[in-house]
Amino acid sequence: MAHAHQHQHQHQHGAPSAHAHSHPHAHSHDSDATPNGLPEILDLDAALFAPHLTALTGRIACLAGDDVRHIVDLGSGTGTGTFALLEQFPTARVTAVDSSPAMLELLVSAARERGLGDRVRTLEADAGAGLPGVVDADLVWASASLHHLDDPATGLAGIRAALRPGGLLAVAEVDGMPSFLPAGSGPGELEARCRAALDGLHAERMPHRGADWGSLLTAAGFSVEQERAEPWELRAPLPEGAGRYAFLVIERIRGSLDGRVDADDLAALDRLIDGGPEDVRHRDDLVVRSTRRTWMARPAQETLPSRS
Ligand SMILES: C[S@@+](CC[C@H](N)C(=O)[O-])C[C@H]1O[C@@H](n2cnc3c(N)ncnc32)[C@H](O)[C@@H]1O
């Protein structure tokens, strides 16, 4: 198998499709030039929730078996899934697919730093239009990426075509923006109001965020074997980087909320990132919470006519 980097330039420049868990104004193409703080958020997410991710890849291994040689990381970002899965499956190699060349560059240099360069190749492509040249994958991992696709049905058909018969698709999606404030801190339900405002915005611009992937998978010819919602939570003593993660996420969503929550809430949000006493970067009372939903599915077996 060749490990050369393969590039398919298939960006879509038209329909808006937001990028982060949170930034509703970015188009697919925006991230190519400036991933805009997202890489650091993704890397912190990977570091902070590493034990949760290890448990998840362990669950994948139980379903996929040990003999996983070729993995596709769809919408790979900086490589959170790529590196977790390379560790879980020590003889596997990964094709990391992303529409953002900037993300893929970061992933490649991280792979080299970890001495994993020869187990990773990249494919720059719009995963919503299929996965050209990718066949016989044992496992496709799509984390926080499927909701970006303009047409999930076409994207899922491409995944199905890339998987070998009996191969496994693991989908993970984050259930809205994470929350950080302990109960009773700040104006009551501030984060709930921000979250609702962002959900409204995403519903306008990114209609597949929060989609019922179980139904979409079934409609696309997959048989869903597991579906779970798991709360991922960090409490004191917080790991290093938790405050920075909170800061970056809040900073990233802040600009989208002008005019969508009232002035008092905006001021309260600003106090969380202004360097003052309420700033999330130097608090030890944060509780970082997000819900991760996962679906494990395989291409449904064609029913063969029985022989008489
Ligand atoms: C929220 S990030 C998730 C990254 C990574 N999977 C993780 O869990 O950390 C979404 C990623 O999907 C990529 N992406 C968005 N639209 C895409 C598309 N149509 N085709 C391929 N990748 C896409 C983005 O560039 C970004 O790297």
mmCIF file of C-alpha atoms and ligand atoms in Angstrom:
data_model
loop_
_atom_site.group_PDB
_atom_site.id
_atom_site.type_symbol
_atom_site.label_atom_id
_atom_site.label_comp_id
_atom_site.label_asym_id
_atom_site.label_seq_id
_atom_site.Cartn_x
_atom_site.Cartn_y
_atom_site.Cartn_z
ATOM 1 C CA MET A 1 0.000 0.000 0.000
ATOM 2 C CA ALA A 2 1.387 3.387 -0.961
ATOM 3 C CA HIS A 3 1.635 5.960 1.753
ATOM 4 C CA ALA A 4 2.068 8.908 -0.545
ATOM 5 C CA HIS A 5 -0.150 11.863 0.147
ATOM 6 C CA GLN A 6 -2.961 11.923 -2.306
ATOM 7 C CA HIS A 7 -4.860 15.091 -3.015
ATOM 8 C CA GLN A 8 -8.268 15.391 -4.557
ATOM 9 C CA HIS A 9 -9.282 18.996 -4.857
ATOM 10 C CA GLN A 10 -13.005 18.812 -4.646
ATOM 11 C CA HIS A 11 -13.992 21.723 -2.467
ATOM 12 C CA GLN A 12 -17.457 23.064 -2.542
ATOM 13 C CA HIS A 13 -17.609 26.792 -2.529
ATOM 14 C CA GLY A 14 -21.333 27.314 -2.468
ATOM 15 C CA ALA A 15 -23.495 26.171 0.350
ATOM 16 C CA PRO A 16 -22.677 27.389 3.816
ATOM 17 C CA SER A 17 -21.537 24.661 6.126
ATOM 18 C CA ALA A 18 -20.277 25.615 9.526
ATOM 19 C CA HIS A 19 -17.098 24.206 10.867
ATOM 20 C CA ALA A 20 -16.509 23.925 14.529
ATOM 21 C CA HIS A 21 -18.778 22.502 17.078
ATOM 22 C CA SER A 22 -19.647 26.123 17.326
ATOM 23 C CA HIS A 23 -18.787 28.604 14.595
ATOM 24 C CA PRO A 24 -21.804 29.090 12.444
ATOM 25 C CA HIS A 25 -20.379 31.579 9.970
ATOM 26 C CA ALA A 26 -17.524 29.568 8.559
ATOM 27 C CA HIS A 27 -17.941 27.953 5.170
ATOM 28 C CA SER A 28 -16.214 24.715 4.255
ATOM 29 C CA HIS A 29 -13.721 26.755 2.330
ATOM 30 C CA ASP A 30 -12.935 29.187 5.160
ATOM 31 C CA SER A 31 -11.160 26.544 7.126
ATOM 32 C CA ASP A 32 -8.793 25.947 4.243
ATOM 33 C CA ALA A 33 -7.205 29.332 4.682
ATOM 34 C CA THR A 34 -7.619 29.856 8.394
ATOM 35 C CA PRO A 35 -8.774 27.044 10.593
ATOM 36 C CA ASN A 36 -9.450 29.935 12.957
ATOM 37 C CA GLY A 37 -8.541 28.560 16.349
ATOM 38 C CA LEU A 38 -10.264 25.260 15.689
ATOM 39 C CA PRO A 39 -7.084 23.121 15.600
ATOM 40 C CA GLU A 40 -6.156 24.107 19.144
ATOM 41 C CA ILE A 41 -9.684 23.352 20.356
ATOM 42 C CA LEU A 42 -9.578 19.934 18.680
ATOM 43 C CA ASP A 43 -6.168 19.112 20.156
ATOM 44 C CA LEU A 44 -7.248 20.176 23.636
ATOM 45 C CA ASP A 45 -10.433 18.159 23.260
ATOM 46 C CA ALA A 46 -8.307 15.117 22.414
ATOM 47 C CA ALA A 47 -5.966 15.647 25.356
ATOM 48 C CA LEU A 48 -8.636 16.425 27.941
ATOM 49 C CA PHE A 49 -10.940 13.592 26.987
ATOM 50 C CA ALA A 50 -8.240 11.035 26.187
ATOM 51 C CA PRO A 51 -9.546 8.453 28.689
ATOM 52 C CA HIS A 52 -13.065 8.741 27.251
ATOM 53 C CA LEU A 53 -11.691 8.364 23.744
ATOM 54 C CA THR A 54 -9.687 5.307 24.739
ATOM 55 C CA ALA A 55 -12.846 3.723 26.148
ATOM 56 C CA LEU A 56 -14.647 4.498 22.895
ATOM 57 C CA THR A 57 -11.931 3.055 20.660
ATOM 58 C CA GLY A 58 -11.913 -0.013 22.924
ATOM 59 C CA ARG A 59 -15.628 -0.421 22.287
ATOM 60 C CA ILE A 60 -14.950 -0.094 18.556
ATOM 61 C CA ALA A 61 -12.285 -2.812 18.793
ATOM 62 C CA CYS A 62 -14.800 -5.154 20.441
ATOM 63 C CA LEU A 63 -17.061 -4.771 17.421
ATOM 64 C CA ALA A 64 -14.459 -4.521 14.678
ATOM 65 C CA GLY A 65 -12.197 -7.330 15.910
ATOM 66 C CA ASP A 66 -8.408 -7.262 15.982
ATOM 67 C CA ASP A 67 -7.819 -7.669 12.289
ATOM 68 C CA VAL A 68 -8.272 -4.039 11.346
ATOM 69 C CA ARG A 69 -5.725 -3.033 8.732
ATOM 70 C CA HIS A 70 -7.197 -0.056 6.915
ATOM 71 C CA ILE A 71 -9.004 2.745 8.750
ATOM 72 C CA VAL A 72 -10.549 5.867 7.239
ATOM 73 C CA ASP A 73 -10.779 8.953 9.455
ATOM 74 C CA LEU A 74 -13.454 11.030 7.755
ATOM 75 C CA GLY A 75 -13.243 14.740 8.538
ATOM 76 C CA SER A 76 -10.047 14.003 10.417
ATOM 77 C CA GLY A 77 -9.243 17.534 11.599
ATOM 78 C CA THR A 78 -5.897 17.497 13.377
ATOM 79 C CA GLY A 79 -6.006 13.727 13.850
ATOM 80 C CA THR A 80 -7.683 13.005 17.182
ATOM 81 C CA GLY A 81 -9.322 9.864 15.842
ATOM 82 C CA THR A 82 -6.378 8.929 13.623
ATOM 83 C CA PHE A 83 -3.943 8.772 16.542
ATOM 84 C CA ALA A 84 -6.358 7.134 18.986
ATOM 85 C CA LEU A 85 -7.163 4.422 16.443
ATOM 86 C CA LEU A 86 -3.532 3.858 15.416
ATOM 87 C CA GLU A 87 -2.848 3.165 19.073
ATOM 88 C CA GLN A 88 -5.842 0.872 19.420
ATOM 89 C CA PHE A 89 -4.998 -1.025 16.235
ATOM 90 C CA PRO A 90 -1.180 -1.262 16.187
ATOM 91 C CA THR A 91 -0.910 -2.857 12.743
ATOM 92 C CA ALA A 92 -3.394 -0.584 10.994
ATOM 93 C CA ARG A 93 -2.822 2.377 8.726
ATOM 94 C CA VAL A 94 -5.140 5.366 8.387
ATOM 95 C CA THR A 95 -6.386 7.353 5.430
ATOM 96 C CA ALA A 96 -7.198 10.774 6.886
ATOM 97 C CA VAL A 97 -9.793 12.574 4.773
ATOM 98 C CA ASP A 98 -10.496 16.264 5.183
ATOM 99 C CA SER A 99 -11.584 19.102 2.919
ATOM 100 C CA SER A 100 -9.157 21.448 4.650
ATOM 101 C CA PRO A 101 -5.534 21.232 3.474
ATOM 102 C CA ALA A 102 -4.501 23.238 6.539
ATOM 103 C CA MET A 103 -5.943 20.561 8.839
ATOM 104 C CA LEU A 104 -4.233 17.814 6.868
ATOM 105 C CA GLU A 105 -0.896 19.591 7.071
ATOM 106 C CA LEU A 106 -1.217 19.797 10.851
ATOM 107 C CA LEU A 107 -2.139 16.123 10.969
ATOM 108 C CA VAL A 108 0.850 15.119 8.856
ATOM 109 C CA SER A 109 3.324 17.028 11.007
ATOM 110 C CA ALA A 110 1.775 15.589 14.183
ATOM 111 C CA ALA A 111 2.067 12.094 12.662
ATOM 112 C CA ARG A 112 5.741 12.695 11.868
ATOM 113 C CA GLU A 113 6.399 13.997 15.376
ATOM 114 C CA ARG A 114 4.883 10.834 16.795
ATOM 115 C CA GLY A 115 6.893 8.646 14.446
ATOM 116 C CA LEU A 116 3.691 7.531 12.732
ATOM 117 C CA GLY A 117 4.220 9.192 9.363
ATOM 118 C CA ASP A 118 4.426 5.911 7.488
ATOM 119 C CA ARG A 119 1.073 4.705 8.852
ATOM 120 C CA VAL A 120 -0.907 7.746 7.715
ATOM 121 C CA ARG A 121 -1.802 9.061 4.316
ATOM 122 C CA THR A 122 -4.038 12.011 3.617
ATOM 123 C CA LEU A 123 -6.811 12.568 1.141
ATOM 124 C CA GLU A 124 -7.996 16.114 0.598
ATOM 125 C CA ALA A 125 -11.583 15.726 -0.528
ATOM 126 C CA ASP A 126 -15.153 16.735 0.124
ATOM 127 C CA ALA A 127 -16.388 13.618 1.885
ATOM 128 C CA GLY A 128 -19.926 14.610 0.955
ATOM 129 C CA ALA A 129 -19.162 13.678 -2.640
ATOM 130 C CA GLY A 130 -17.749 10.217 -1.963
ATOM 131 C CA LEU A 131 -14.297 8.877 -1.116
ATOM 132 C CA PRO A 132 -12.482 8.514 -4.427
ATOM 133 C CA GLY A 133 -10.029 5.638 -4.573
ATOM 134 C CA VAL A 134 -10.796 4.443 -1.050
ATOM 135 C CA VAL A 135 -11.857 0.805 -1.007
ATOM 136 C CA ASP A 136 -11.848 -2.168 1.328
ATOM 137 C CA ALA A 137 -11.694 -0.156 4.529
ATOM 138 C CA ASP A 138 -12.167 -2.259 7.654
ATOM 139 C CA LEU A 139 -13.268 0.727 9.708
ATOM 140 C CA VAL A 140 -14.517 4.223 8.952
ATOM 141 C CA TRP A 141 -14.480 6.697 11.837
ATOM 142 C CA ALA A 142 -16.422 9.947 11.447
ATOM 143 C CA SER A 143 -16.298 12.192 14.497
ATOM 144 C CA ALA A 144 -17.994 15.598 14.538
ATOM 145 C CA SER A 145 -17.788 15.610 10.761
ATOM 146 C CA LEU A 146 -20.880 14.048 9.198
ATOM 147 C CA HIS A 147 -23.044 17.021 10.147
ATOM 148 C CA HIS A 148 -20.848 19.191 7.915
ATOM 149 C CA LEU A 149 -21.830 17.302 4.787
ATOM 150 C CA ASP A 150 -24.235 19.099 2.515
ATOM 151 C CA ASP A 151 -25.863 15.853 1.495
ATOM 152 C CA PRO A 152 -25.444 13.143 4.137
ATOM 153 C CA ALA A 153 -27.130 10.504 1.956
ATOM 154 C CA THR A 154 -24.453 10.866 -0.749
ATOM 155 C CA GLY A 155 -21.723 10.984 1.899
ATOM 156 C CA LEU A 156 -23.024 7.814 3.566
ATOM 157 C CA ALA A 157 -23.259 6.068 0.178
ATOM 158 C CA GLY A 158 -19.583 6.952 -0.339
ATOM 159 C CA ILE A 159 -18.687 5.484 3.052
ATOM 160 C CA ARG A 160 -20.627 2.335 2.274
ATOM 161 C CA ALA A 161 -18.745 1.966 -1.000
ATOM 162 C CA ALA A 162 -15.415 2.451 0.783
ATOM 163 C CA LEU A 163 -16.082 -0.220 3.433
ATOM 164 C CA ARG A 164 -15.397 -3.877 2.846
ATOM 165 C CA PRO A 165 -18.380 -6.190 3.395
ATOM 166 C CA GLY A 166 -18.792 -6.532 7.161
ATOM 167 C CA GLY A 167 -16.653 -3.434 7.811
ATOM 168 C CA LEU A 168 -17.620 -1.074 10.601
ATOM 169 C CA LEU A 169 -18.678 2.574 10.552
ATOM 170 C CA ALA A 170 -18.311 4.432 13.857
ATOM 171 C CA VAL A 171 -20.037 7.813 13.958
ATOM 172 C CA ALA A 172 -19.591 10.231 16.855
ATOM 173 C CA GLU A 173 -21.316 13.565 17.170
ATOM 174 C CA VAL A 174 -21.188 16.170 19.923
ATOM 175 C CA ASP A 175 -24.557 17.152 21.270
ATOM 176 C CA GLY A 176 -24.243 20.948 21.090
ATOM 177 C CA MET A 177 -21.695 23.201 22.705
ATOM 178 C CA PRO A 178 -20.020 21.964 25.878
ATOM 179 C CA SER A 179 -20.890 23.672 29.152
ATOM 180 C CA PHE A 180 -18.352 24.896 31.682
ATOM 181 C CA LEU A 181 -20.001 26.742 34.532
ATOM 182 C CA PRO A 182 -20.834 25.050 37.818
ATOM 183 C CA ALA A 183 -24.478 25.207 38.892
ATOM 184 C CA GLY A 184 -25.353 28.535 40.498
ATOM 185 C CA SER A 185 -22.502 30.490 38.916
ATOM 186 C CA GLY A 186 -23.211 33.433 36.597
ATOM 187 C CA PRO A 187 -26.715 34.492 35.597
ATOM 188 C CA GLY A 188 -28.926 31.392 35.936
ATOM 189 C CA GLU A 189 -29.002 29.216 32.811
ATOM 190 C CA LEU A 190 -26.672 31.535 30.862
ATOM 191 C CA GLU A 191 -25.144 28.610 29.025
ATOM 192 C CA ALA A 192 -28.523 27.043 28.339
ATOM 193 C CA ARG A 193 -29.662 30.277 26.662
ATOM 194 C CA CYS A 194 -26.453 30.501 24.622
ATOM 195 C CA ARG A 195 -26.769 26.886 23.639
ATOM 196 C CA ALA A 196 -30.366 27.366 22.519
ATOM 197 C CA ALA A 197 -29.375 30.439 20.499
ATOM 198 C CA LEU A 198 -26.553 28.506 18.816
ATOM 199 C CA ASP A 199 -28.815 25.555 18.144
ATOM 200 C CA GLY A 200 -31.215 27.951 16.393
ATOM 201 C CA LEU A 201 -28.416 29.380 14.306
ATOM 202 C CA HIS A 202 -27.083 25.953 13.382
ATOM 203 C CA ALA A 203 -30.540 24.758 12.440
ATOM 204 C CA GLU A 204 -30.610 27.558 9.847
ATOM 205 C CA ARG A 205 -27.119 27.041 8.515
ATOM 206 C CA MET A 206 -26.181 23.447 9.233
ATOM 207 C CA PRO A 207 -29.413 21.488 9.152
ATOM 208 C CA HIS A 208 -27.790 18.084 9.727
ATOM 209 C CA ARG A 209 -26.288 19.000 13.077
ATOM 210 C CA GLY A 210 -28.182 17.016 15.672
ATOM 211 C CA ALA A 211 -29.677 14.800 12.942
ATOM 212 C CA ASP A 212 -31.055 11.386 13.740
ATOM 213 C CA TRP A 213 -28.071 9.499 12.326
ATOM 214 C CA GLY A 214 -29.651 6.160 13.215
ATOM 215 C CA SER A 215 -32.433 6.750 10.677
ATOM 216 C CA LEU A 216 -30.105 8.280 8.105
ATOM 217 C CA LEU A 217 -27.759 5.297 8.407
ATOM 218 C CA THR A 218 -30.596 2.825 7.993
ATOM 219 C CA ALA A 219 -31.912 4.714 4.972
ATOM 220 C CA ALA A 220 -28.401 4.624 3.473
ATOM 221 C CA GLY A 221 -28.226 0.819 3.690
ATOM 222 C CA PHE A 222 -26.463 0.369 7.022
ATOM 223 C CA SER A 223 -27.557 -1.813 9.845
ATOM 224 C CA VAL A 224 -27.090 0.008 13.150
ATOM 225 C CA GLU A 225 -25.675 -2.257 15.848
ATOM 226 C CA GLN A 226 -25.257 0.221 18.702
ATOM 227 C CA GLU A 227 -26.433 3.710 19.484
ATOM 228 C CA ARG A 228 -25.380 5.479 22.669
ATOM 229 C CA ALA A 229 -25.354 8.890 24.300
ATOM 230 C CA GLU A 230 -22.555 9.291 26.833
ATOM 231 C CA PRO A 231 -21.931 12.267 29.084
ATOM 232 C CA TRP A 232 -18.252 13.215 28.947
ATOM 233 C CA GLU A 233 -17.407 15.242 32.022
ATOM 234 C CA LEU A 234 -14.340 16.774 33.692
ATOM 235 C CA ARG A 235 -14.405 18.080 37.271
ATOM 236 C CA ALA A 236 -11.857 19.360 39.752
ATOM 237 C CA PRO A 237 -9.025 18.663 39.896
ATOM 238 C CA LEU A 238 -9.214 19.776 36.282
ATOM 239 C CA PRO A 239 -6.551 18.545 33.904
ATOM 240 C CA GLU A 240 -4.141 21.066 32.469
ATOM 241 C CA GLY A 241 -5.677 22.883 29.525
ATOM 242 C CA ALA A 242 -9.309 22.754 30.701
ATOM 243 C CA GLY A 243 -9.468 26.527 31.319
ATOM 244 C CA ARG A 244 -7.836 27.280 27.981
ATOM 245 C CA TYR A 245 -10.294 24.926 26.252
ATOM 246 C CA ALA A 246 -13.237 26.722 27.894
ATOM 247 C CA PHE A 247 -11.765 30.085 26.901
ATOM 248 C CA LEU A 248 -11.305 29.098 23.257
ATOM 249 C CA VAL A 249 -14.775 27.590 22.914
ATOM 250 C CA ILE A 250 -16.481 30.596 24.509
ATOM 251 C CA GLU A 251 -14.394 33.025 22.485
ATOM 252 C CA ARG A 252 -15.307 31.159 19.320
ATOM 253 C CA ILE A 253 -19.061 31.215 19.927
ATOM 254 C CA ARG A 254 -19.148 34.745 21.340
ATOM 255 C CA GLY A 255 -19.158 36.477 17.948
ATOM 256 C CA SER A 256 -22.129 34.441 16.756
ATOM 257 C CA LEU A 257 -24.307 35.427 19.659
ATOM 258 C CA ASP A 258 -24.570 39.182 19.041
ATOM 259 C CA GLY A 259 -28.269 39.959 18.736
ATOM 260 C CA ARG A 260 -29.220 36.390 19.606
ATOM 261 C CA VAL A 261 -28.993 36.631 23.402
ATOM 262 C CA ASP A 262 -29.644 39.773 25.400
ATOM 263 C CA ALA A 263 -27.053 42.368 26.381
ATOM 264 C CA ASP A 264 -26.775 41.119 29.981
ATOM 265 C CA ASP A 265 -25.950 37.627 28.767
ATOM 266 C CA LEU A 266 -23.381 38.976 26.298
ATOM 267 C CA ALA A 267 -21.762 40.962 29.104
ATOM 268 C CA ALA A 268 -21.736 37.868 31.327
ATOM 269 C CA LEU A 269 -20.111 35.872 28.528
ATOM 270 C CA ASP A 270 -17.507 38.595 28.016
ATOM 271 C CA ARG A 271 -16.618 38.424 31.708
ATOM 272 C CA LEU A 272 -15.728 34.755 31.214
ATOM 273 C CA ILE A 273 -12.990 35.643 28.717
ATOM 274 C CA ASP A 274 -11.870 39.178 29.646
ATOM 275 C CA GLY A 275 -8.958 38.325 31.938
ATOM 276 C CA GLY A 276 -10.903 39.483 35.031
ATOM 277 C CA PRO A 277 -11.873 37.506 38.128
ATOM 278 C CA GLU A 278 -14.553 35.441 36.371
ATOM 279 C CA ASP A 279 -12.290 34.448 33.462
ATOM 280 C CA VAL A 280 -12.489 30.703 32.841
ATOM 281 C CA ARG A 281 -8.728 30.485 32.341
ATOM 282 C CA HIS A 282 -8.007 30.852 36.021
ATOM 283 C CA ARG A 283 -10.905 29.172 37.712
ATOM 284 C CA ASP A 284 -10.794 25.824 39.419
ATOM 285 C CA ASP A 285 -14.548 25.382 39.753
ATOM 286 C CA LEU A 286 -15.350 24.633 36.103
ATOM 287 C CA VAL A 287 -17.237 21.484 35.187
ATOM 288 C CA VAL A 288 -16.653 20.630 31.540
ATOM 289 C CA ARG A 289 -19.579 18.679 30.150
ATOM 290 C CA SER A 290 -20.649 17.513 26.752
ATOM 291 C CA THR A 291 -22.689 14.622 25.480
ATOM 292 C CA ARG A 292 -21.204 12.442 22.774
ATOM 293 C CA ARG A 293 -23.562 10.362 20.718
ATOM 294 C CA THR A 294 -22.206 7.361 18.893
ATOM 295 C CA TRP A 295 -23.585 5.009 16.290
ATOM 296 C CA MET A 296 -21.900 1.761 15.235
ATOM 297 C CA ALA A 297 -23.115 0.390 11.930
ATOM 298 C CA ARG A 298 -22.220 -2.010 9.136
ATOM 299 C CA PRO A 299 -23.331 -2.195 5.529
ATOM 300 C CA ALA A 300 -26.559 -4.191 5.643
ATOM 301 C CA GLN A 301 -26.194 -7.634 4.107
ATOM 302 C CA GLU A 302 -27.952 -8.020 0.812
ATOM 303 C CA THR A 303 -30.609 -10.675 1.199
ATOM 304 C CA LEU A 304 -29.782 -13.335 -1.353
ATOM 305 C CA PRO A 305 -32.627 -15.305 -2.873
ATOM 306 C CA SER A 306 -32.617 -18.732 -1.246
ATOM 307 C CA ARG A 307 -31.655 -21.628 -3.490
ATOM 308 C CA SER A 308 -34.058 -24.485 -3.773
HETATM 309 C C1 LIG B 1 -15.294 19.608 14.148
HETATM 310 S S1 LIG B 1 -13.961 19.067 13.162
HETATM 311 C C2 LIG B 1 -13.744 17.407 13.772
HETATM 312 C C3 LIG B 1 -12.351 16.900 13.558
HETATM 313 C C4 LIG B 1 -12.059 15.506 14.111
HETATM 314 N N1 LIG B 1 -12.850 14.480 13.481
HETATM 315 C C5 LIG B 1 -12.206 15.458 15.602
HETATM 316 O O1 LIG B 1 -13.095 14.750 16.090
HETATM 317 O O2 LIG B 1 -11.433 16.118 16.306
HETATM 318 C C6 LIG B 1 -14.710 18.778 11.578
HETATM 319 C C7 LIG B 1 -13.704 18.475 10.485
HETATM 320 O O3 LIG B 1 -14.427 18.091 9.308
HETATM 321 C C8 LIG B 1 -13.821 18.708 8.186
HETATM 322 N N2 LIG B 1 -14.837 18.830 7.130
HETATM 323 C C9 LIG B 1 -15.871 19.691 7.070
HETATM 324 N N3 LIG B 1 -16.579 19.495 5.960
HETATM 325 C C10 LIG B 1 -15.980 18.479 5.294
HETATM 326 C C11 LIG B 1 -16.240 17.813 4.073
HETATM 327 N N4 LIG B 1 -17.279 18.153 3.316
HETATM 328 N N5 LIG B 1 -15.408 16.826 3.687
HETATM 329 C C12 LIG B 1 -14.340 16.472 4.448
HETATM 330 N N6 LIG B 1 -14.057 17.051 5.634
HETATM 331 C C13 LIG B 1 -14.863 18.045 6.039
HETATM 332 C C14 LIG B 1 -13.325 20.034 8.716
HETATM 333 O O4 LIG B 1 -12.316 20.594 7.899
HETATM 334 C C15 LIG B 1 -12.839 19.668 10.096
HETATM 335 O O5 LIG B 1 -11.490 19.290 10.080
#
